[in-house]
Amino acid sequence: MASEIYPSLAQCAIVAAAFKILLFPAYKSTDFEVHRNWLAITNSLPLWEWYYENTSEWTLDYPPFFAYFEWVMSQVAKLVDPAMLRVYNLEYDSWQTIYFQRFTVIITELLLVYALQMFVDSAHGSTSKRAAQTAAISILLSPGLLIIDHIHFQYNGCMYGILIASLVLARKKSTLLTSGLVFAALLCMKHIYLYLAPAYFVFLLRAYCLSPKSIFKIQFLNCLKLGSGIIAIFGVAFGPFALKGQISQIISRLFPFSRGLCHAYWAPNVWAIYSFIDRLMIVLAPRIGLPVKADALQSVTRGLVGDTSFAVLPDIAPNVCFLLTLLFQAIPLLKLFTRPTWDNFIGAVTLCGYASFLFGWHVHEKAILLVIIPFSLIALKDRRHLGAFRPLAVAGHVSLFPLLFTPAEFPIKTIYTIFWLVMFLMAFDRLAPAAHSARFFVFDRLSTLYITVSIPLILYTSLIHGIVFGKSYEFLPLMFTSSYSAVGVVGSWVGFMVVYFTS
């Protein structure tokens, strides 16, 4: 029984919640005001005005189910401090507002605890259950969720809970339909999960809609149930707005393609490496006779807000990002279609997350959790999987450090993340069984070297740079962190692609 394995998820959740309460006075980002504003919009205005309201620059840009979620919370918020629900009360942050919003993140994260317990209960055998319990606790105590949700401020915990519940439900044929419908509901909460949708489409098509005996035999009743269920869910979410002709307005809010290729702080992906090379080429280009575009020298690739353009290398268009993402998602989906097992499904979900993160347009560093969390569910399958997971765990979490740039949070993010990495990577190392296929020892050695480099990198970017340069070259630590992390994420992706296709 899962209850015989200690510590239990419930025990860890209680201790974690107590620690998170202590962080209530910590730094909070503009996302705190974003969600306070959304509480005000959904509570104070008619449904038809939600996606048009623009008093604040932080306009509502999540799908309708999340707006409904904010409306439900606002019914409680008005009992705590009605002033937080005034649309014109910008930047309002009374202690009641802070405590209310912080508490809602902890309370809604109970969905994650429930989903992780589902995952543990779905494992069979004491060894598998122990591994599942360890992976589940690693997700529950994730430094990524701590930094993004409980300090920086967002509601990712509850939504990843919905995702994990959907993934676990896909483990049994009897709950495949429910898995697909739960994921459809998640898409109506946060559209970033569209990155993972191709894996769901292929898996449900092959395992639920087509006969297991022949891909040419369609199970029409299953198709009808899945299709009508998805239509019903999207109808509840978007139907009221469709009746008012507001779908185009919602789409313009959800997909603002006018933003540049790179975020102001580069997400650790292929474009971070591309941007870093462009920075180096600015110095080398005059010596080798290459032209340098003067108007690109102050682009977002130097850490400033604006359109992304490159000084030496060719600019990247959105359609290039789309095609690359589609290509590298299609490769693992081919295997999933031919062998629609649960392990292959989780692997394909992870690789779809990788492809979208590595090649997508205007990717945020926070999206790395779309890779880390599903990968965690199969990281203990064998030592080859763990070998690909280790650099991702380090790179992904280190890449989030710049989100918390205030001195007070430096020891929290650093000590907590290092403690998590040491504790769980050691636990994973003990629990991961030997692989049936040969391991790549060169990759393992490079991975160990890569992880070792993270320590001096953190020291330099967080302490030494400020002592040596003061306020000068402020983007240099960000560039080093992003480029270092990008190498780790890309290396992990390549390693997992090899593992996925040779397992």
PDB file of C-alpha atoms in Angstrom, residues 206-471:
ATOM      1  CA  ARG A 206      -4.345   4.939 -32.079  1.00  0.00           C
ATOM      2  CA  ALA A 207      -5.327   3.498 -28.690  1.00  0.00           C
ATOM      3  CA  TYR A 208      -8.972   4.589 -28.462  1.00  0.00           C
ATOM      4  CA  CYS A 209     -10.373   5.497 -31.870  1.00  0.00           C
ATOM      5  CA  LEU A 210      -8.748   2.789 -34.000  1.00  0.00           C
ATOM      6  CA  SER A 211      -8.946  -0.934 -33.471  1.00  0.00           C
ATOM      7  CA  PRO A 212      -5.930  -2.470 -31.691  1.00  0.00           C
ATOM      8  CA  LYS A 213      -5.974  -5.198 -34.358  1.00  0.00           C
ATOM      9  CA  SER A 214      -5.924  -2.936 -37.416  1.00  0.00           C
ATOM     10  CA  ILE A 215      -5.357   0.767 -37.979  1.00  0.00           C
ATOM     11  CA  PHE A 216      -7.802   0.576 -40.873  1.00  0.00           C
ATOM     12  CA  LYS A 217     -10.659  -0.411 -38.566  1.00  0.00           C
ATOM     13  CA  ILE A 218     -12.316   2.592 -36.903  1.00  0.00           C
ATOM     14  CA  GLN A 219     -14.161   2.305 -33.589  1.00  0.00           C
ATOM     15  CA  PHE A 220     -16.939   4.721 -34.461  1.00  0.00           C
ATOM     16  CA  LEU A 221     -18.658   4.706 -31.070  1.00  0.00           C
ATOM     17  CA  ASN A 222     -15.403   5.666 -29.341  1.00  0.00           C
ATOM     18  CA  CYS A 223     -14.825   8.433 -31.889  1.00  0.00           C
ATOM     19  CA  LEU A 224     -18.336   9.718 -31.247  1.00  0.00           C
ATOM     20  CA  LYS A 225     -17.883   9.724 -27.466  1.00  0.00           C
ATOM     21  CA  LEU A 226     -14.507  11.443 -27.595  1.00  0.00           C
ATOM     22  CA  GLY A 227     -15.507  13.964 -30.267  1.00  0.00           C
ATOM     23  CA  SER A 228     -18.814  14.917 -28.647  1.00  0.00           C
ATOM     24  CA  GLY A 229     -17.150  15.185 -25.241  1.00  0.00           C
ATOM     25  CA  ILE A 230     -14.454  17.537 -26.532  1.00  0.00           C
ATOM     26  CA  ILE A 231     -17.014  19.646 -28.409  1.00  0.00           C
ATOM     27  CA  ALA A 232     -19.133  19.893 -25.255  1.00  0.00           C
ATOM     28  CA  ILE A 233     -16.152  21.027 -23.136  1.00  0.00           C
ATOM     29  CA  PHE A 234     -15.046  23.657 -25.649  1.00  0.00           C
ATOM     30  CA  GLY A 235     -18.671  24.698 -26.034  1.00  0.00           C
ATOM     31  CA  VAL A 236     -18.992  25.382 -22.305  1.00  0.00           C
ATOM     32  CA  ALA A 237     -15.707  27.311 -22.345  1.00  0.00           C
ATOM     33  CA  PHE A 238     -16.042  29.347 -25.530  1.00  0.00           C
ATOM     34  CA  GLY A 239     -19.741  29.051 -26.393  1.00  0.00           C
ATOM     35  CA  PRO A 240     -20.962  32.165 -24.539  1.00  0.00           C
ATOM     36  CA  PHE A 241     -18.282  34.258 -26.244  1.00  0.00           C
ATOM     37  CA  ALA A 242     -18.999  32.698 -29.656  1.00  0.00           C
ATOM     38  CA  LEU A 243     -22.639  33.764 -29.353  1.00  0.00           C
ATOM     39  CA  LYS A 244     -21.414  37.358 -28.975  1.00  0.00           C
ATOM     40  CA  GLY A 245     -18.933  37.062 -31.864  1.00  0.00           C
ATOM     41  CA  GLN A 246     -15.923  37.482 -29.609  1.00  0.00           C
ATOM     42  CA  ILE A 247     -13.798  34.482 -30.634  1.00  0.00           C
ATOM     43  CA  SER A 248     -11.438  36.577 -32.782  1.00  0.00           C
ATOM     44  CA  GLN A 249     -10.900  38.936 -29.838  1.00  0.00           C
ATOM     45  CA  ILE A 250     -10.067  36.026 -27.526  1.00  0.00           C
ATOM     46  CA  ILE A 251      -7.658  34.550 -30.090  1.00  0.00           C
ATOM     47  CA  SER A 252      -5.861  37.894 -30.404  1.00  0.00           C
ATOM     48  CA  ARG A 253      -5.397  37.888 -26.624  1.00  0.00           C
ATOM     49  CA  LEU A 254      -4.250  34.266 -26.410  1.00  0.00           C
ATOM     50  CA  PHE A 255      -1.776  34.403 -29.308  1.00  0.00           C
ATOM     51  CA  PRO A 256       0.039  37.783 -29.468  1.00  0.00           C
ATOM     52  CA  PHE A 257       2.425  36.950 -32.317  1.00  0.00           C
ATOM     53  CA  SER A 258       3.676  40.526 -32.419  1.00  0.00           C
ATOM     54  CA  ARG A 259       6.117  39.667 -29.641  1.00  0.00           C
ATOM     55  CA  GLY A 260       9.684  38.922 -30.655  1.00  0.00           C
ATOM     56  CA  LEU A 261      11.452  35.588 -31.021  1.00  0.00           C
ATOM     57  CA  CYS A 262      13.170  35.787 -27.636  1.00  0.00           C
ATOM     58  CA  HIS A 263      11.845  36.945 -24.309  1.00  0.00           C
ATOM     59  CA  ALA A 264      13.765  39.813 -22.664  1.00  0.00           C
ATOM     60  CA  TYR A 265      15.565  37.089 -20.707  1.00  0.00           C
ATOM     61  CA  TRP A 266      16.331  34.306 -23.159  1.00  0.00           C
ATOM     62  CA  ALA A 267      14.600  31.027 -22.389  1.00  0.00           C
ATOM     63  CA  PRO A 268      17.285  28.298 -22.451  1.00  0.00           C
ATOM     64  CA  ASN A 269      16.511  26.920 -25.895  1.00  0.00           C
ATOM     65  CA  VAL A 270      18.007  26.731 -29.386  1.00  0.00           C
ATOM     66  CA  TRP A 271      17.381  30.448 -29.936  1.00  0.00           C
ATOM     67  CA  ALA A 272      19.372  31.318 -26.807  1.00  0.00           C
ATOM     68  CA  ILE A 273      22.363  29.504 -28.304  1.00  0.00           C
ATOM     69  CA  TYR A 274      21.640  31.200 -31.644  1.00  0.00           C
ATOM     70  CA  SER A 275      21.514  34.600 -29.925  1.00  0.00           C
ATOM     71  CA  PHE A 276      24.730  33.886 -28.028  1.00  0.00           C
ATOM     72  CA  ILE A 277      26.520  32.979 -31.264  1.00  0.00           C
ATOM     73  CA  ASP A 278      25.206  36.208 -32.809  1.00  0.00           C
ATOM     74  CA  ARG A 279      26.726  38.168 -29.892  1.00  0.00           C
ATOM     75  CA  LEU A 280      30.085  36.489 -30.547  1.00  0.00           C
ATOM     76  CA  MET A 281      29.812  37.121 -34.287  1.00  0.00           C
ATOM     77  CA  ILE A 282      29.482  40.875 -33.679  1.00  0.00           C
ATOM     78  CA  VAL A 283      33.101  40.815 -32.518  1.00  0.00           C
ATOM     79  CA  LEU A 284      34.326  38.368 -35.161  1.00  0.00           C
ATOM     80  CA  ALA A 285      32.377  39.617 -38.189  1.00  0.00           C
ATOM     81  CA  PRO A 286      34.555  42.684 -39.026  1.00  0.00           C
ATOM     82  CA  ARG A 287      37.642  40.509 -38.957  1.00  0.00           C
ATOM     83  CA  ILE A 288      36.248  37.961 -41.402  1.00  0.00           C
ATOM     84  CA  GLY A 289      34.442  40.426 -43.641  1.00  0.00           C
ATOM     85  CA  LEU A 290      30.834  39.806 -42.618  1.00  0.00           C
ATOM     86  CA  PRO A 291      28.387  42.736 -42.436  1.00  0.00           C
ATOM     87  CA  VAL A 292      26.928  43.811 -39.078  1.00  0.00           C
ATOM     88  CA  LYS A 293      23.427  45.329 -38.933  1.00  0.00           C
ATOM     89  CA  ALA A 294      23.779  48.410 -36.752  1.00  0.00           C
ATOM     90  CA  ASP A 295      20.061  48.640 -35.983  1.00  0.00           C
ATOM     91  CA  ALA A 296      20.145  45.150 -34.435  1.00  0.00           C
ATOM     92  CA  LEU A 297      22.817  45.940 -31.861  1.00  0.00           C
ATOM     93  CA  GLN A 298      20.221  47.160 -29.352  1.00  0.00           C
ATOM     94  CA  SER A 299      17.698  44.365 -29.987  1.00  0.00           C
ATOM     95  CA  VAL A 300      16.135  42.086 -27.409  1.00  0.00           C
ATOM     96  CA  THR A 301      19.115  39.793 -27.828  1.00  0.00           C
ATOM     97  CA  ARG A 302      20.974  42.334 -25.692  1.00  0.00           C
ATOM     98  CA  GLY A 303      18.385  42.058 -22.950  1.00  0.00           C
ATOM     99  CA  LEU A 304      16.227  45.009 -23.931  1.00  0.00           C
ATOM    100  CA  VAL A 305      12.507  44.832 -24.598  1.00  0.00           C
ATOM    101  CA  GLY A 306      11.632  45.065 -28.277  1.00  0.00           C
ATOM    102  CA  ASP A 307      11.531  43.098 -31.516  1.00  0.00           C
ATOM    103  CA  THR A 308      14.168  40.428 -31.870  1.00  0.00           C
ATOM    104  CA  SER A 309      16.678  40.961 -34.639  1.00  0.00           C
ATOM    105  CA  PHE A 310      20.174  39.640 -35.128  1.00  0.00           C
ATOM    106  CA  ALA A 311      23.246  41.650 -35.996  1.00  0.00           C
ATOM    107  CA  VAL A 312      25.052  39.027 -38.083  1.00  0.00           C
ATOM    108  CA  LEU A 313      22.994  35.845 -38.304  1.00  0.00           C
ATOM    109  CA  PRO A 314      19.738  35.731 -40.314  1.00  0.00           C
ATOM    110  CA  ASP A 315      16.546  36.765 -38.492  1.00  0.00           C
ATOM    111  CA  ILE A 316      14.109  34.008 -37.576  1.00  0.00           C
ATOM    112  CA  ALA A 317      10.459  34.235 -38.650  1.00  0.00           C
ATOM    113  CA  PRO A 318       7.512  32.695 -36.729  1.00  0.00           C
ATOM    114  CA  ASN A 319       6.817  30.206 -39.519  1.00  0.00           C
ATOM    115  CA  VAL A 320      10.376  28.845 -39.197  1.00  0.00           C
ATOM    116  CA  CYS A 321       9.758  28.206 -35.482  1.00  0.00           C
ATOM    117  CA  PHE A 322       6.439  26.535 -36.288  1.00  0.00           C
ATOM    118  CA  LEU A 323       7.911  24.226 -38.929  1.00  0.00           C
ATOM    119  CA  LEU A 324      10.869  23.200 -36.747  1.00  0.00           C
ATOM    120  CA  THR A 325       8.583  22.526 -33.806  1.00  0.00           C
ATOM    121  CA  LEU A 326       6.235  20.467 -35.968  1.00  0.00           C
ATOM    122  CA  LEU A 327       9.114  18.476 -37.465  1.00  0.00           C
ATOM    123  CA  PHE A 328      10.692  17.542 -34.143  1.00  0.00           C
ATOM    124  CA  GLN A 329       7.315  16.683 -32.656  1.00  0.00           C
ATOM    125  CA  ALA A 330       6.420  14.480 -35.618  1.00  0.00           C
ATOM    126  CA  ILE A 331       9.507  12.272 -35.207  1.00  0.00           C
ATOM    127  CA  PRO A 332       8.562  10.747 -31.805  1.00  0.00           C
ATOM    128  CA  LEU A 333       4.879  10.691 -32.768  1.00  0.00           C
ATOM    129  CA  LEU A 334       5.663   8.178 -35.511  1.00  0.00           C
ATOM    130  CA  LYS A 335       6.875   5.690 -32.914  1.00  0.00           C
ATOM    131  CA  LEU A 336       3.897   6.442 -30.665  1.00  0.00           C
ATOM    132  CA  PHE A 337       1.529   5.674 -33.539  1.00  0.00           C
ATOM    133  CA  THR A 338       3.143   2.309 -34.228  1.00  0.00           C
ATOM    134  CA  ARG A 339       3.559   1.376 -30.531  1.00  0.00           C
ATOM    135  CA  PRO A 340       0.920   3.177 -28.442  1.00  0.00           C
ATOM    136  CA  THR A 341       2.092   2.060 -24.984  1.00  0.00           C
ATOM    137  CA  TRP A 342       1.765   4.278 -21.906  1.00  0.00           C
ATOM    138  CA  ASP A 343       5.538   4.677 -21.536  1.00  0.00           C
ATOM    139  CA  ASN A 344       5.814   5.739 -25.177  1.00  0.00           C
ATOM    140  CA  PHE A 345       2.929   8.141 -24.647  1.00  0.00           C
ATOM    141  CA  ILE A 346       4.653   9.845 -21.700  1.00  0.00           C
ATOM    142  CA  GLY A 347       7.873   9.905 -23.712  1.00  0.00           C
ATOM    143  CA  ALA A 348       6.088  11.524 -26.661  1.00  0.00           C
ATOM    144  CA  VAL A 349       4.419  14.079 -24.382  1.00  0.00           C
ATOM    145  CA  THR A 350       7.856  14.922 -22.986  1.00  0.00           C
ATOM    146  CA  LEU A 351       9.428  15.185 -26.437  1.00  0.00           C
ATOM    147  CA  CYS A 352       6.569  17.384 -27.687  1.00  0.00           C
ATOM    148  CA  GLY A 353       7.295  19.624 -24.712  1.00  0.00           C
ATOM    149  CA  TYR A 354      10.999  19.629 -25.599  1.00  0.00           C
ATOM    150  CA  ALA A 355      10.369  20.512 -29.255  1.00  0.00           C
ATOM    151  CA  SER A 356       7.997  23.362 -28.402  1.00  0.00           C
ATOM    152  CA  PHE A 357      10.349  24.748 -25.770  1.00  0.00           C
ATOM    153  CA  LEU A 358      13.479  24.452 -27.876  1.00  0.00           C
ATOM    154  CA  PHE A 359      12.141  25.799 -31.174  1.00  0.00           C
ATOM    155  CA  GLY A 360       9.030  27.821 -30.272  1.00  0.00           C
ATOM    156  CA  TRP A 361       8.398  31.548 -30.796  1.00  0.00           C
ATOM    157  CA  HIS A 362       8.773  33.845 -27.756  1.00  0.00           C
ATOM    158  CA  VAL A 363       9.144  30.998 -25.282  1.00  0.00           C
ATOM    159  CA  HIS A 364       9.156  31.864 -21.576  1.00  0.00           C
ATOM    160  CA  GLU A 365      11.715  30.204 -19.315  1.00  0.00           C
ATOM    161  CA  LYS A 366       8.842  29.002 -17.065  1.00  0.00           C
ATOM    162  CA  ALA A 367       7.683  26.645 -19.840  1.00  0.00           C
ATOM    163  CA  ILE A 368      10.572  24.285 -18.995  1.00  0.00           C
ATOM    164  CA  LEU A 369       8.221  22.676 -16.464  1.00  0.00           C
ATOM    165  CA  LEU A 370       6.262  21.307 -19.441  1.00  0.00           C
ATOM    166  CA  VAL A 371       9.290  19.085 -20.007  1.00  0.00           C
ATOM    167  CA  ILE A 372      10.530  18.420 -16.475  1.00  0.00           C
ATOM    168  CA  ILE A 373       7.214  17.320 -14.958  1.00  0.00           C
ATOM    169  CA  PRO A 374       6.114  14.673 -17.492  1.00  0.00           C
ATOM    170  CA  PHE A 375       9.709  13.450 -17.791  1.00  0.00           C
ATOM    171  CA  SER A 376       9.795  12.965 -14.001  1.00  0.00           C
ATOM    172  CA  LEU A 377       7.080  10.310 -14.331  1.00  0.00           C
ATOM    173  CA  ILE A 378       9.378   8.034 -16.378  1.00  0.00           C
ATOM    174  CA  ALA A 379      12.834   9.235 -15.256  1.00  0.00           C
ATOM    175  CA  LEU A 380      13.177   6.138 -13.060  1.00  0.00           C
ATOM    176  CA  LYS A 381      12.257   3.657 -15.799  1.00  0.00           C
ATOM    177  CA  ASP A 382      15.953   2.785 -16.104  1.00  0.00           C
ATOM    178  CA  ARG A 383      19.398   4.387 -15.859  1.00  0.00           C
ATOM    179  CA  ARG A 384      19.386   5.546 -19.476  1.00  0.00           C
ATOM    180  CA  HIS A 385      16.256   7.603 -18.845  1.00  0.00           C
ATOM    181  CA  LEU A 386      17.810   8.973 -15.670  1.00  0.00           C
ATOM    182  CA  GLY A 387      20.987   9.863 -17.568  1.00  0.00           C
ATOM    183  CA  ALA A 388      18.969  12.098 -19.918  1.00  0.00           C
ATOM    184  CA  PHE A 389      16.930  13.549 -17.045  1.00  0.00           C
ATOM    185  CA  ARG A 390      19.835  14.691 -14.851  1.00  0.00           C
ATOM    186  CA  PRO A 391      21.128  17.603 -17.017  1.00  0.00           C
ATOM    187  CA  LEU A 392      17.530  18.701 -17.628  1.00  0.00           C
ATOM    188  CA  ALA A 393      16.817  18.837 -13.896  1.00  0.00           C
ATOM    189  CA  VAL A 394      19.885  21.011 -13.314  1.00  0.00           C
ATOM    190  CA  ALA A 395      19.595  23.240 -16.395  1.00  0.00           C
ATOM    191  CA  GLY A 396      15.841  23.721 -16.107  1.00  0.00           C
ATOM    192  CA  HIS A 397      15.905  24.821 -12.481  1.00  0.00           C
ATOM    193  CA  VAL A 398      19.042  26.968 -12.734  1.00  0.00           C
ATOM    194  CA  SER A 399      17.457  28.766 -15.696  1.00  0.00           C
ATOM    195  CA  LEU A 400      14.658  29.963 -13.383  1.00  0.00           C
ATOM    196  CA  PHE A 401      17.030  31.739 -10.982  1.00  0.00           C
ATOM    197  CA  PRO A 402      16.892  35.121 -12.786  1.00  0.00           C
ATOM    198  CA  LEU A 403      13.140  35.265 -12.079  1.00  0.00           C
ATOM    199  CA  LEU A 404      14.107  36.047  -8.475  1.00  0.00           C
ATOM    200  CA  PHE A 405      16.688  38.806  -8.702  1.00  0.00           C
ATOM    201  CA  THR A 406      16.283  40.390  -5.241  1.00  0.00           C
ATOM    202  CA  PRO A 407      19.023  39.732  -2.633  1.00  0.00           C
ATOM    203  CA  ALA A 408      16.604  38.412   0.023  1.00  0.00           C
ATOM    204  CA  GLU A 409      15.533  35.538  -2.214  1.00  0.00           C
ATOM    205  CA  PHE A 410      19.064  34.529  -3.270  1.00  0.00           C
ATOM    206  CA  PRO A 411      19.684  32.118  -0.371  1.00  0.00           C
ATOM    207  CA  ILE A 412      16.167  30.685  -0.636  1.00  0.00           C
ATOM    208  CA  LYS A 413      16.329  29.808  -4.323  1.00  0.00           C
ATOM    209  CA  THR A 414      19.957  28.665  -4.200  1.00  0.00           C
ATOM    210  CA  ILE A 415      19.945  26.551  -1.044  1.00  0.00           C
ATOM    211  CA  TYR A 416      16.521  25.027  -1.748  1.00  0.00           C
ATOM    212  CA  THR A 417      17.370  24.125  -5.354  1.00  0.00           C
ATOM    213  CA  ILE A 418      20.774  22.639  -4.490  1.00  0.00           C
ATOM    214  CA  PHE A 419      19.228  20.665  -1.625  1.00  0.00           C
ATOM    215  CA  TRP A 420      16.497  19.358  -3.963  1.00  0.00           C
ATOM    216  CA  LEU A 421      18.991  18.415  -6.684  1.00  0.00           C
ATOM    217  CA  VAL A 422      21.318  16.588  -4.299  1.00  0.00           C
ATOM    218  CA  MET A 423      18.523  14.772  -2.457  1.00  0.00           C
ATOM    219  CA  PHE A 424      16.492  13.654  -5.456  1.00  0.00           C
ATOM    220  CA  LEU A 425      19.278  12.959  -7.931  1.00  0.00           C
ATOM    221  CA  MET A 426      20.890  10.735  -5.278  1.00  0.00           C
ATOM    222  CA  ALA A 427      17.560   9.046  -4.547  1.00  0.00           C
ATOM    223  CA  PHE A 428      16.885   8.584  -8.259  1.00  0.00           C
ATOM    224  CA  ASP A 429      20.373   7.144  -8.719  1.00  0.00           C
ATOM    225  CA  ARG A 430      19.673   4.484  -6.080  1.00  0.00           C
ATOM    226  CA  LEU A 431      16.240   3.581  -7.420  1.00  0.00           C
ATOM    227  CA  ALA A 432      16.761   3.566 -11.207  1.00  0.00           C
ATOM    228  CA  PRO A 433      17.206  -0.031 -12.445  1.00  0.00           C
ATOM    229  CA  ALA A 434      19.871  -1.041 -14.926  1.00  0.00           C
ATOM    230  CA  ALA A 435      18.967  -0.481 -18.558  1.00  0.00           C
ATOM    231  CA  HIS A 436      18.446  -3.377 -20.958  1.00  0.00           C
ATOM    232  CA  SER A 437      20.295  -1.472 -23.693  1.00  0.00           C
ATOM    233  CA  ALA A 438      23.866  -0.203 -23.503  1.00  0.00           C
ATOM    234  CA  ARG A 439      24.383   3.162 -21.812  1.00  0.00           C
ATOM    235  CA  PHE A 440      26.380   6.009 -23.360  1.00  0.00           C
ATOM    236  CA  PHE A 441      29.159   6.491 -20.838  1.00  0.00           C
ATOM    237  CA  VAL A 442      30.618   9.467 -22.724  1.00  0.00           C
ATOM    238  CA  PHE A 443      27.244  11.203 -22.350  1.00  0.00           C
ATOM    239  CA  ASP A 444      27.204  10.321 -18.635  1.00  0.00           C
ATOM    240  CA  ARG A 445      30.684  11.796 -18.117  1.00  0.00           C
ATOM    241  CA  LEU A 446      29.784  14.975 -20.001  1.00  0.00           C
ATOM    242  CA  SER A 447      26.599  15.210 -17.956  1.00  0.00           C
ATOM    243  CA  THR A 448      28.570  15.007 -14.695  1.00  0.00           C
ATOM    244  CA  LEU A 449      30.987  17.681 -15.930  1.00  0.00           C
ATOM    245  CA  TYR A 450      28.064  19.864 -16.982  1.00  0.00           C
ATOM    246  CA  ILE A 451      26.404  19.594 -13.574  1.00  0.00           C
ATOM    247  CA  THR A 452      29.690  20.442 -11.834  1.00  0.00           C
ATOM    248  CA  VAL A 453      29.986  23.677 -13.846  1.00  0.00           C
ATOM    249  CA  SER A 454      26.658  24.877 -12.424  1.00  0.00           C
ATOM    250  CA  ILE A 455      28.225  25.665  -9.036  1.00  0.00           C
ATOM    251  CA  PRO A 456      30.796  28.275 -10.210  1.00  0.00           C
ATOM    252  CA  LEU A 457      28.193  29.624 -12.648  1.00  0.00           C
ATOM    253  CA  ILE A 458      25.708  30.290  -9.835  1.00  0.00           C
ATOM    254  CA  LEU A 459      28.452  31.894  -7.724  1.00  0.00           C
ATOM    255  CA  TYR A 460      29.543  34.161 -10.582  1.00  0.00           C
ATOM    256  CA  THR A 461      26.112  35.262 -11.767  1.00  0.00           C
ATOM    257  CA  SER A 462      24.695  35.781  -8.277  1.00  0.00           C
ATOM    258  CA  LEU A 463      27.682  37.221  -6.375  1.00  0.00           C
ATOM    259  CA  ILE A 464      30.989  37.692  -8.187  1.00  0.00           C
ATOM    260  CA  HIS A 465      29.668  39.660 -11.182  1.00  0.00           C
ATOM    261  CA  GLY A 466      28.056  42.279  -8.938  1.00  0.00           C
ATOM    262  CA  ILE A 467      31.224  42.641  -6.869  1.00  0.00           C
ATOM    263  CA  VAL A 468      33.489  43.012  -9.924  1.00  0.00           C
ATOM    264  CA  PHE A 469      31.308  45.002 -12.332  1.00  0.00           C
ATOM    265  CA  GLY A 470      28.631  46.565 -10.113  1.00  0.00           C
ATOM    266  CA  LYS A 471      25.769  47.785 -12.310  1.00  0.00           C
TER     267      LYS A 471
END
